[in-house]
Amino acid sequence: MKILVLQLARLGDIYMTWPALRGLRRQYPEAEIHLLVRPRFAAATEGLEAVDQVRLLPTTEFLAPVMQTDADVDGAVGRVQYYLETLKAEGFDRIVNLSYSPVSSWIVKSISTETTEVQGYTRHADGWLSVADDVSAFYHAQGGVTGASRVHLTDLFASVLNVDLIAEDWQAPVFADQSVGEFDVILHPGASENAKTVSAFHWGRLIRRLHDLHPQARMAMIGTANEAALAESILQLIPGTAVENLVGSTKVRDLFPLIGRAKLVIGGDSVAMHIGSLTGTPCFNLSIGPVNPYETGPRSGGSWILRADSADLLKLEEAGQVAADLLNGVIPRVGFSLLGQEAGFGSEFAWGLVRALYLGDDFPVVDDLRFVQAAEKLHEMNATVVEQLRKLSADDPFLANLLDRADEVLDAVVAFCPEAGVLVRWLKTEKTRIPPQDKAGISARMLDLHEQFGKVLRLYVWVDEPGKEGDHGPVQSER
Amino acid sequence: MTEMETYLNTALQRLEKAAREILKTSGYDNKFEATQVLKELVKEQVRDEDSRTATRQTR
């Protein structure tokens, strides 16, 4: 069997894919496994023994002809077409797209055939986005920064690949040259976006506090050359704390021994956390801004997350104390762990809805009037759609117009009550999964989905229908 | 708008035009799909090749 896995996201996402790839190798020891990544992030595949071949998507080469004054569009398209045809000629039996991006969906469509087993995003025959499998449909609907998912991306990737993970799948590679020093605390102040980390001032305060509580702790700062200015700014704020500045002077592979020997790693949602998960090093994740720590937070034992919607909202004294507690092996008073039972952040109700929709749990009891009002509005709209789908011919232009209006109602209700988005995103994603076919077929599938949608909504509205007395849901039981 | 963004937006417009031409002349084919790949790559560049964001914006 020949398998291609696409992981076109950043360094951290590639490291989060490692355990799943090891699981895939264990399940298919004889398979030829290829991994497609971007050249810029290929360093994160060094030491990954689970794949036979790492392939690169030469984005710079593709883009060069169009990034000039006299753009050569035909030349650029020709390069992409040749690359895709070459990749398709490899004849992969199975293609697994773990990228969840538009570009990856087009690549998968272009290099797969009717007999290729595909998981992840691809495209329908008419070019519309196609979500091939249930797990990817779950991520499409509920994952990401604005989603209610609490499934870690490593678990998600393993589920898409349909493999069970074992403890040994989280392992660091061993490189020959490991003479990079040894420190108690590794600090990674940078991140892929400024909004995902805190300012030099914040870092300075945190390090100062940690130094006051642990004056003997040996600390080192890591990062890319682009983060050198940030590191300098921080160091100017903390004279006398003797933090070794390694920013810009380490390769990605050097981070494994550095982090592996440390007692604690402190950073935002960045590659250091994901390497920490592989080395088993406790991490303190300052989870700031547009990230979902349930999906991308550190998983190693002893790790901790302090969440704030923005750096301004982070309590610096608390952060310094948490870092000191973690160094002492004490469970901090604030924050949460992905492995523990502490209250995290986000809506428990929304997560309950997700679990009910996808895992078959009981639907959660609602205590928010706004959600009930949202459900009533959705139910009203949905009843009309179901009635018309049953009554009208699939060719009736009124039907298309009605469905467009229904979409507008869905969006308006989510704007009014974001938690209703869990249900709405489920419906919308399932609609994208309807393949191209004649109008009658599409209409029948739409009717089926709206009927399922109605069944869920009836749990949250008071439906006074004869013969429906037994249909008591969470709301009714509360009244 | 920066000079780079101007390049990118111009490139996007040219690619969209090329895709329309392909659909008109030869229909949905491999060349059209290659155009879509390139178009999405340019869009990512507009967002500073933020592939993390790109993993989350398809809906």
XYZ file of C-alpha atoms in Angstrom:
538
model
C 0.000 0.000 0.000
C 1.229 3.483 -0.873
C 0.002 6.275 1.383
C 0.412 10.051 1.066
C -0.228 12.259 4.108
C -0.514 16.013 3.574
C 0.526 18.298 6.421
C 0.961 21.755 4.914
C 0.699 23.769 8.118
C 3.509 25.015 10.325
C 6.264 23.412 12.411
C 4.045 22.846 15.431
C 1.331 21.128 13.381
C 3.942 18.812 11.875
C 5.158 17.846 15.349
C 1.554 17.286 16.448
C 1.275 14.897 13.487
C 4.269 12.760 14.559
C 2.388 10.478 16.989
C -0.342 9.839 14.409
C 2.239 8.987 11.742
C 3.930 6.575 14.126
C 0.554 4.962 14.724
C 0.050 4.702 10.974
C 3.447 3.029 10.569
C 2.603 0.556 13.343
C -0.685 -0.284 11.643
C 0.897 -0.638 8.195
C 4.513 -1.748 8.737
C 4.940 -2.685 5.071
C 3.301 0.408 3.585
C 5.217 3.063 1.665
C 4.343 6.253 3.523
C 5.020 9.683 2.011
C 4.568 12.995 3.831
C 3.984 16.255 1.935
C 5.069 19.457 3.721
C 6.117 22.988 2.814
C 9.881 23.518 2.369
C 9.817 26.302 4.973
C 8.703 23.863 7.658
C 10.511 20.722 6.480
C 12.972 20.947 9.383
C 10.175 19.568 11.559
C 10.430 16.231 9.756
C 14.078 15.673 10.744
C 14.326 12.514 12.808
C 10.839 11.312 11.865
C 11.471 7.662 11.128
C 7.817 6.734 10.543
C 7.712 7.944 6.936
C 9.640 6.642 3.950
C 9.762 9.869 2.000
C 9.262 13.527 2.808
C 7.971 15.424 -0.212
C 8.080 19.192 -0.568
C 5.454 21.468 -2.066
C 7.665 24.026 -3.842
C 5.497 27.068 -3.215
C 8.237 29.631 -3.941
C 8.935 28.022 -7.295
C 5.220 28.012 -8.117
C 4.705 31.628 -7.153
C 7.838 33.145 -8.701
C 6.359 33.636 -12.223
C 3.327 35.523 -10.896
C 5.242 37.641 -8.372
C 6.734 39.998 -10.940
C 5.619 43.023 -12.927
C 5.123 41.095 -16.180
C 3.470 38.113 -14.492
C 3.668 34.831 -16.381
C 0.406 33.209 -15.325
C 0.574 30.434 -17.932
C 4.113 29.587 -16.856
C 3.109 29.370 -13.217
C 0.036 27.251 -13.949
C 2.207 24.984 -16.115
C 4.648 24.428 -13.234
C 1.850 23.541 -10.815
C 0.183 21.279 -13.349
C 3.429 19.405 -14.029
C 4.075 18.976 -10.295
C 0.564 17.653 -9.660
C 0.717 15.257 -12.593
C 4.057 13.918 -11.328
C 2.588 13.417 -7.869
C -0.512 11.737 -9.295
C 1.705 9.368 -11.299
C 2.975 7.961 -7.989
C -0.367 6.152 -7.819
C -1.119 6.537 -4.113
C -3.683 4.023 -2.837
C -4.640 6.279 0.037
C -4.357 10.055 0.483
C -4.909 11.593 3.907
C -5.184 15.363 4.057
C -4.467 16.678 7.559
C -4.156 20.296 6.400
C -7.776 21.521 6.334
C -6.902 24.289 3.905
C -8.327 25.274 0.517
C -5.041 24.718 -1.309
C -4.651 21.208 0.110
C -8.199 20.308 -0.926
C -7.425 21.206 -4.554
C -4.155 19.247 -4.463
C -5.948 16.135 -3.186
C -8.641 16.443 -5.836
C -6.037 16.826 -8.547
C -3.849 13.848 -7.579
C -6.539 11.325 -6.609
C -8.493 8.989 -8.852
C -11.834 7.214 -8.474
C -10.103 4.320 -6.743
C -8.034 6.383 -4.288
C -9.142 6.157 -0.671
C -9.300 9.771 0.533
C -9.623 11.230 4.027
C -9.712 14.933 4.799
C -10.628 17.822 2.563
C -10.888 17.350 -1.172
C -13.211 18.675 -3.876
C -16.412 17.342 -5.387
C -16.469 16.672 -9.124
C -17.920 20.150 -9.650
C -15.165 21.854 -7.631
C -17.089 22.485 -4.397
C -15.335 21.639 -1.143
C -15.866 18.009 -0.159
C -15.256 16.743 3.355
C -14.562 13.097 2.768
C -14.837 11.544 6.247
C -16.777 12.005 9.488
C -13.796 13.111 11.597
C -12.812 15.823 9.137
C -16.467 16.872 8.954
C -16.368 17.226 12.734
C -13.300 19.479 12.497
C -14.812 21.495 9.642
C -17.905 22.177 11.716
C -16.594 22.446 15.263
C -12.808 22.843 15.172
C -10.550 25.867 15.079
C -10.269 29.022 17.111
C -13.967 29.865 17.015
C -15.157 26.284 17.364
C -16.292 24.464 20.493
C -14.074 21.419 19.921
C -11.966 20.169 22.796
C -10.299 17.439 20.776
C -6.533 17.806 20.590
C -5.198 17.975 17.037
C -2.940 14.965 17.591
C -5.991 12.882 18.535
C -7.909 14.333 15.618
C -5.131 13.445 13.165
C -4.971 9.911 14.589
C -8.744 9.565 14.185
C -8.620 10.726 10.571
C -5.873 8.164 9.954
C -7.995 5.649 11.906
C -5.162 4.627 14.220
C -5.018 4.136 17.987
C -2.177 5.950 19.729
C 0.033 4.439 22.408
C 2.359 6.173 24.877
C 5.436 5.343 22.769
C 4.073 7.425 19.906
C 5.146 10.529 21.864
C 8.916 10.267 21.603
C 11.670 12.686 20.764
C 14.172 11.815 18.060
C 17.766 11.299 19.132
C 20.313 13.293 17.172
C 24.043 12.619 17.283
C 25.244 16.124 18.201
C 23.431 17.283 21.320
C 25.967 19.751 22.786
C 23.598 22.665 23.218
C 23.794 23.197 26.953
C 21.457 22.379 29.792
C 18.972 24.715 31.454
C 16.181 24.405 33.987
C 13.772 26.673 32.162
C 13.444 27.239 28.414
C 11.614 30.417 27.434
C 10.110 30.879 23.987
C 8.731 34.423 23.777
C 7.912 34.398 20.047
C 5.001 32.947 18.136
C 3.795 32.728 14.544
C 1.554 35.747 15.186
C 2.049 38.637 17.598
C -1.489 38.146 18.912
C -0.493 34.674 20.157
C 2.135 35.862 22.603
C 2.720 38.601 25.171
C 4.868 41.725 24.945
C 8.499 42.135 26.020
C 7.197 43.989 29.077
C 5.014 41.033 30.059
C 7.845 38.560 29.517
C 10.193 40.737 31.545
C 7.786 40.823 34.489
C 7.181 37.085 34.335
C 10.892 36.235 34.194
C 11.696 38.691 36.982
C 9.022 37.140 39.190
C 10.248 33.628 38.438
C 13.840 34.681 39.147
C 12.792 36.182 42.499
C 11.061 32.935 43.475
C 13.727 30.658 41.978
C 17.037 32.579 41.893
C 19.013 29.416 41.149
C 16.984 28.412 38.100
C 19.109 28.447 34.942
C 17.098 29.969 32.124
C 17.588 30.193 28.368
C 15.582 31.944 25.718
C 15.013 30.322 22.305
C 13.517 31.528 19.049
C 14.168 32.308 15.411
C 16.425 35.070 14.113
C 13.260 37.098 13.442
C 12.581 37.097 17.190
C 16.026 38.471 18.121
C 14.776 42.036 18.628
C 12.030 40.830 20.978
C 14.591 38.823 22.950
C 16.899 41.851 23.260
C 14.013 43.993 24.490
C 13.175 41.429 27.152
C 16.787 41.100 28.313
C 17.111 44.867 28.729
C 14.183 44.720 31.163
C 15.672 41.985 33.366
C 19.293 42.893 34.208
C 20.855 40.538 36.719
C 18.664 37.560 35.942
C 21.315 35.815 33.792
C 19.068 34.464 31.076
C 21.100 32.858 28.290
C 20.072 34.266 24.934
C 19.968 31.454 22.344
C 17.528 33.223 20.041
C 18.601 32.880 16.430
C 21.508 30.583 17.246
C 19.787 27.205 17.380
C 18.465 24.880 14.707
C 15.059 23.264 15.112
C 16.747 19.943 15.913
C 18.694 21.611 18.772
C 15.408 22.291 20.528
C 14.904 18.609 21.324
C 17.884 18.221 23.677
C 17.376 21.732 25.083
C 13.725 21.137 25.873
C 14.210 17.476 26.725
C 16.705 18.288 29.509
C 14.724 21.214 30.906
C 12.403 21.073 33.900
C 9.961 23.550 32.365
C 9.217 25.206 29.030
C 7.342 28.509 28.991
C 5.800 29.891 25.845
C 2.739 30.802 23.846
C 1.024 28.493 21.401
C 4.244 27.660 19.596
C 6.552 24.903 18.416
C 8.274 24.705 21.828
C 5.035 23.378 23.382
C 4.679 20.684 20.736
C 8.292 19.610 21.080
C 7.725 19.529 24.843
C 4.841 17.122 24.264
C 7.230 14.788 22.415
C 10.089 15.066 24.930
C 7.714 14.699 27.897
C 8.829 18.011 29.372
C 6.321 19.944 31.528
C 5.190 23.061 29.686
C 3.618 26.279 30.890
C 1.462 27.519 28.026
C 0.562 31.206 28.054
C -2.479 30.765 25.854
C -3.195 34.167 24.388
C -5.508 35.406 21.655
C -6.715 33.451 18.635
C -5.826 29.905 19.671
C -7.759 26.966 21.062
C -5.524 25.385 23.742
C -7.737 22.306 23.873
C -6.620 21.608 20.310
C -3.005 22.750 20.422
C -2.001 22.911 24.077
C 0.820 20.897 25.683
C 0.046 17.268 26.531
C 3.095 16.251 28.532
C 2.600 15.403 32.202
C 2.912 18.364 34.560
C 1.950 20.866 31.849
C -0.277 23.802 32.591
C -2.287 26.387 30.657
C -3.088 29.945 31.640
C -5.644 31.349 29.254
C -6.380 35.007 28.424
C -8.195 36.444 25.421
C -5.474 39.062 25.075
C -2.088 39.770 26.642
C -3.538 42.763 28.518
C -5.853 40.419 30.405
C -3.052 38.146 31.586
C -2.341 38.529 35.284
C 1.429 38.774 35.419
C 1.843 38.052 39.108
C -0.263 34.922 38.666
C 1.788 33.836 35.648
C 5.066 34.161 37.576
C 3.596 32.238 40.491
C 2.284 29.486 38.209
C 5.753 29.095 36.662
C 7.321 28.872 40.120
C 4.686 26.357 41.287
C 5.309 24.165 38.257
C 9.066 24.214 38.924
C 8.311 23.137 42.497
C 5.977 20.378 41.347
C 3.009 22.148 42.948
C -0.397 22.284 41.231
C -1.058 25.983 40.555
C -4.187 27.666 41.897
C -5.198 29.186 38.555
C -5.265 27.784 35.036
C -5.871 24.251 33.861
C -4.281 21.156 32.382
C -5.358 19.123 29.365
C -4.829 15.974 31.404
C -6.738 17.087 34.504
C -10.293 17.801 35.520
C -9.895 21.504 36.274
C -12.414 23.912 34.806
C -10.900 25.216 31.591
C -12.367 27.922 29.466
C -15.125 28.192 26.889
C -18.740 27.110 27.033
C -19.429 23.806 28.750
C -22.889 23.818 27.167
C -21.467 24.172 23.634
C -19.040 21.332 24.313
C -21.962 19.269 25.613
C -23.814 19.901 22.359
C -20.756 18.788 20.392
C -20.494 15.601 22.419
C -24.186 14.866 21.922
C -24.088 15.465 18.169
C -20.911 13.518 17.446
C -20.376 11.066 20.302
C -23.965 10.134 21.108
C -23.970 11.626 24.615
C -27.205 12.997 26.073
C -28.002 16.519 24.936
C -27.122 18.997 27.706
C -29.718 20.798 29.759
C -29.951 24.452 28.820
C -30.052 27.230 31.373
C -29.681 30.130 28.978
C -32.884 31.771 27.757
C -31.010 33.208 24.791
C -30.263 29.709 23.506
C -33.921 28.692 23.871
C -34.955 31.767 21.889
C -32.362 30.902 19.242
C -33.618 27.326 19.068
C -37.207 28.537 18.698
C -36.256 30.783 15.802
C -34.306 27.976 14.135
C -37.159 25.545 14.708
C -39.652 27.901 13.132
C -37.466 28.365 10.055
C -36.630 24.670 9.848
C -40.284 23.607 10.010
C -41.021 25.800 6.999
C -38.074 24.370 5.076
C -39.105 20.775 5.845
C -42.704 21.477 4.830
C -41.678 23.012 1.505
C -39.066 20.339 0.758
C -41.807 17.727 1.172
C -44.312 19.658 -0.894
C -42.451 21.347 -3.719
C -40.775 19.882 -6.767
C -36.981 19.959 -6.639
C -37.075 22.202 -9.750
C -39.306 24.811 -8.145
C -37.340 28.100 -8.055
C -39.107 29.029 -4.816
C -37.251 26.190 -3.096
C -33.777 27.547 -3.894
C -34.887 30.981 -2.765
C -36.265 29.546 0.472
C -33.024 27.713 1.218
C -31.039 30.910 0.635
C -33.324 32.743 3.057
C -32.920 29.912 5.549
C -29.140 30.342 5.407
C -29.583 34.023 6.228
C -31.694 33.078 9.255
C -29.051 30.577 10.386
C -26.329 33.248 10.266
C -28.497 35.799 12.070
C -29.328 33.337 14.856
C -25.656 32.472 15.379
C -24.827 36.173 15.589
C -27.528 36.445 18.267
C -26.463 33.302 20.159
C -22.984 31.935 19.337
C -23.663 28.645 21.158
C -26.345 27.871 18.569
C -23.461 27.841 16.106
C -22.665 24.270 17.130
C -25.983 23.089 15.652
C -25.873 25.436 12.670
C -22.315 24.486 11.716
C -23.262 20.820 11.914
C -26.115 21.402 9.447
C -24.024 23.512 7.076
C -21.115 21.058 7.038
C -23.386 18.095 6.380
C -24.880 20.021 3.445
C -21.410 20.465 1.924
C -21.019 16.681 2.022
C -23.918 16.137 -0.394
C -22.228 15.164 -3.672
C -23.279 16.602 -7.044
C -26.366 14.829 -8.368
C -29.783 15.602 -9.871
C -31.970 18.131 -8.095
C -34.380 15.489 -6.799
C -31.520 13.618 -5.144
C -30.153 16.769 -3.553
C -33.620 17.759 -2.385
C -34.129 14.350 -0.736
C -30.786 14.613 1.087
C -31.584 18.157 2.200
C -34.939 17.012 3.557
C -33.240 14.256 5.521
C -30.749 16.724 7.059
C -33.403 19.283 7.971
C -35.521 16.560 9.566
C -32.530 15.516 11.688
C -31.926 19.166 12.538
C -35.568 19.500 13.586
C -35.321 16.513 15.916
C -32.482 18.174 17.816
C -34.191 21.556 17.919
C -37.367 20.011 19.342
C -35.367 19.112 22.436
C -34.938 22.790 23.179
C -38.318 24.268 22.272
C -41.792 23.741 23.606
C -43.543 21.824 20.849
C -47.260 21.495 21.408
C -47.952 18.772 18.878
C -50.498 15.991 19.327
C -48.767 12.673 19.782
C -45.502 14.370 20.745
C -46.135 14.472 24.487
C -43.453 11.879 25.110
C -40.818 13.907 23.325
C -39.548 15.589 26.437
C -36.123 17.045 26.132
C -33.776 18.994 28.334
C -35.881 22.159 28.361
C -39.169 20.461 29.174
C -37.654 18.474 31.988
C -36.448 21.708 33.543
C -39.830 23.385 33.435
C -1.621 48.718 0.288
C 2.035 47.643 0.093
C 3.840 46.976 -3.189
C 3.747 43.239 -2.436
C 0.017 43.284 -1.797
C -0.487 45.064 -5.093
C 1.489 42.333 -6.890
C -0.534 39.646 -5.147
C -3.910 41.177 -5.865
C -2.964 41.662 -9.516
C -1.816 38.045 -9.652
C -5.102 36.903 -8.123
C -7.116 38.819 -10.698
C -5.052 37.323 -13.527
C -5.486 33.823 -12.147
C -9.220 34.256 -11.795
C -9.389 35.458 -15.385
C -7.261 32.494 -16.515
C -9.553 30.074 -14.643
C -12.636 31.572 -16.315
C -10.969 31.231 -19.720
C -10.111 27.584 -19.062
C -13.687 26.794 -18.012
C -14.972 28.528 -21.141
C -12.628 26.816 -23.586
C -11.799 23.356 -22.245
C -14.101 22.997 -19.227
C -13.213 21.666 -15.777
C -9.881 19.903 -16.249
C -6.425 19.408 -14.717
C -5.308 22.834 -15.833
C -8.283 24.421 -14.073
C -7.398 22.541 -10.870
C -3.773 23.699 -11.136
C -5.060 27.274 -11.452
C -7.085 26.821 -8.281
C -4.034 25.497 -6.400
C -2.036 28.527 -7.489
C -4.870 30.903 -6.655
C -5.138 29.546 -3.116
C -1.351 29.750 -2.678
C -1.448 33.419 -3.666
C -4.327 34.019 -1.237
C -2.215 32.532 1.548
C 0.579 34.940 0.645
C -1.852 37.809 0.981
C -2.249 36.625 4.556
C 1.528 36.384 4.953
C 1.438 32.657 4.205
C -0.333 32.105 7.454
C -0.947 28.433 6.980
C -2.340 28.101 10.486
C -5.004 30.604 9.593
C -5.396 28.848 6.285
C -6.224 25.667 8.128
C -9.095 27.401 9.794
C -10.715 29.605 7.197
C -12.233 27.200 4.744
C -15.678 27.250 6.227
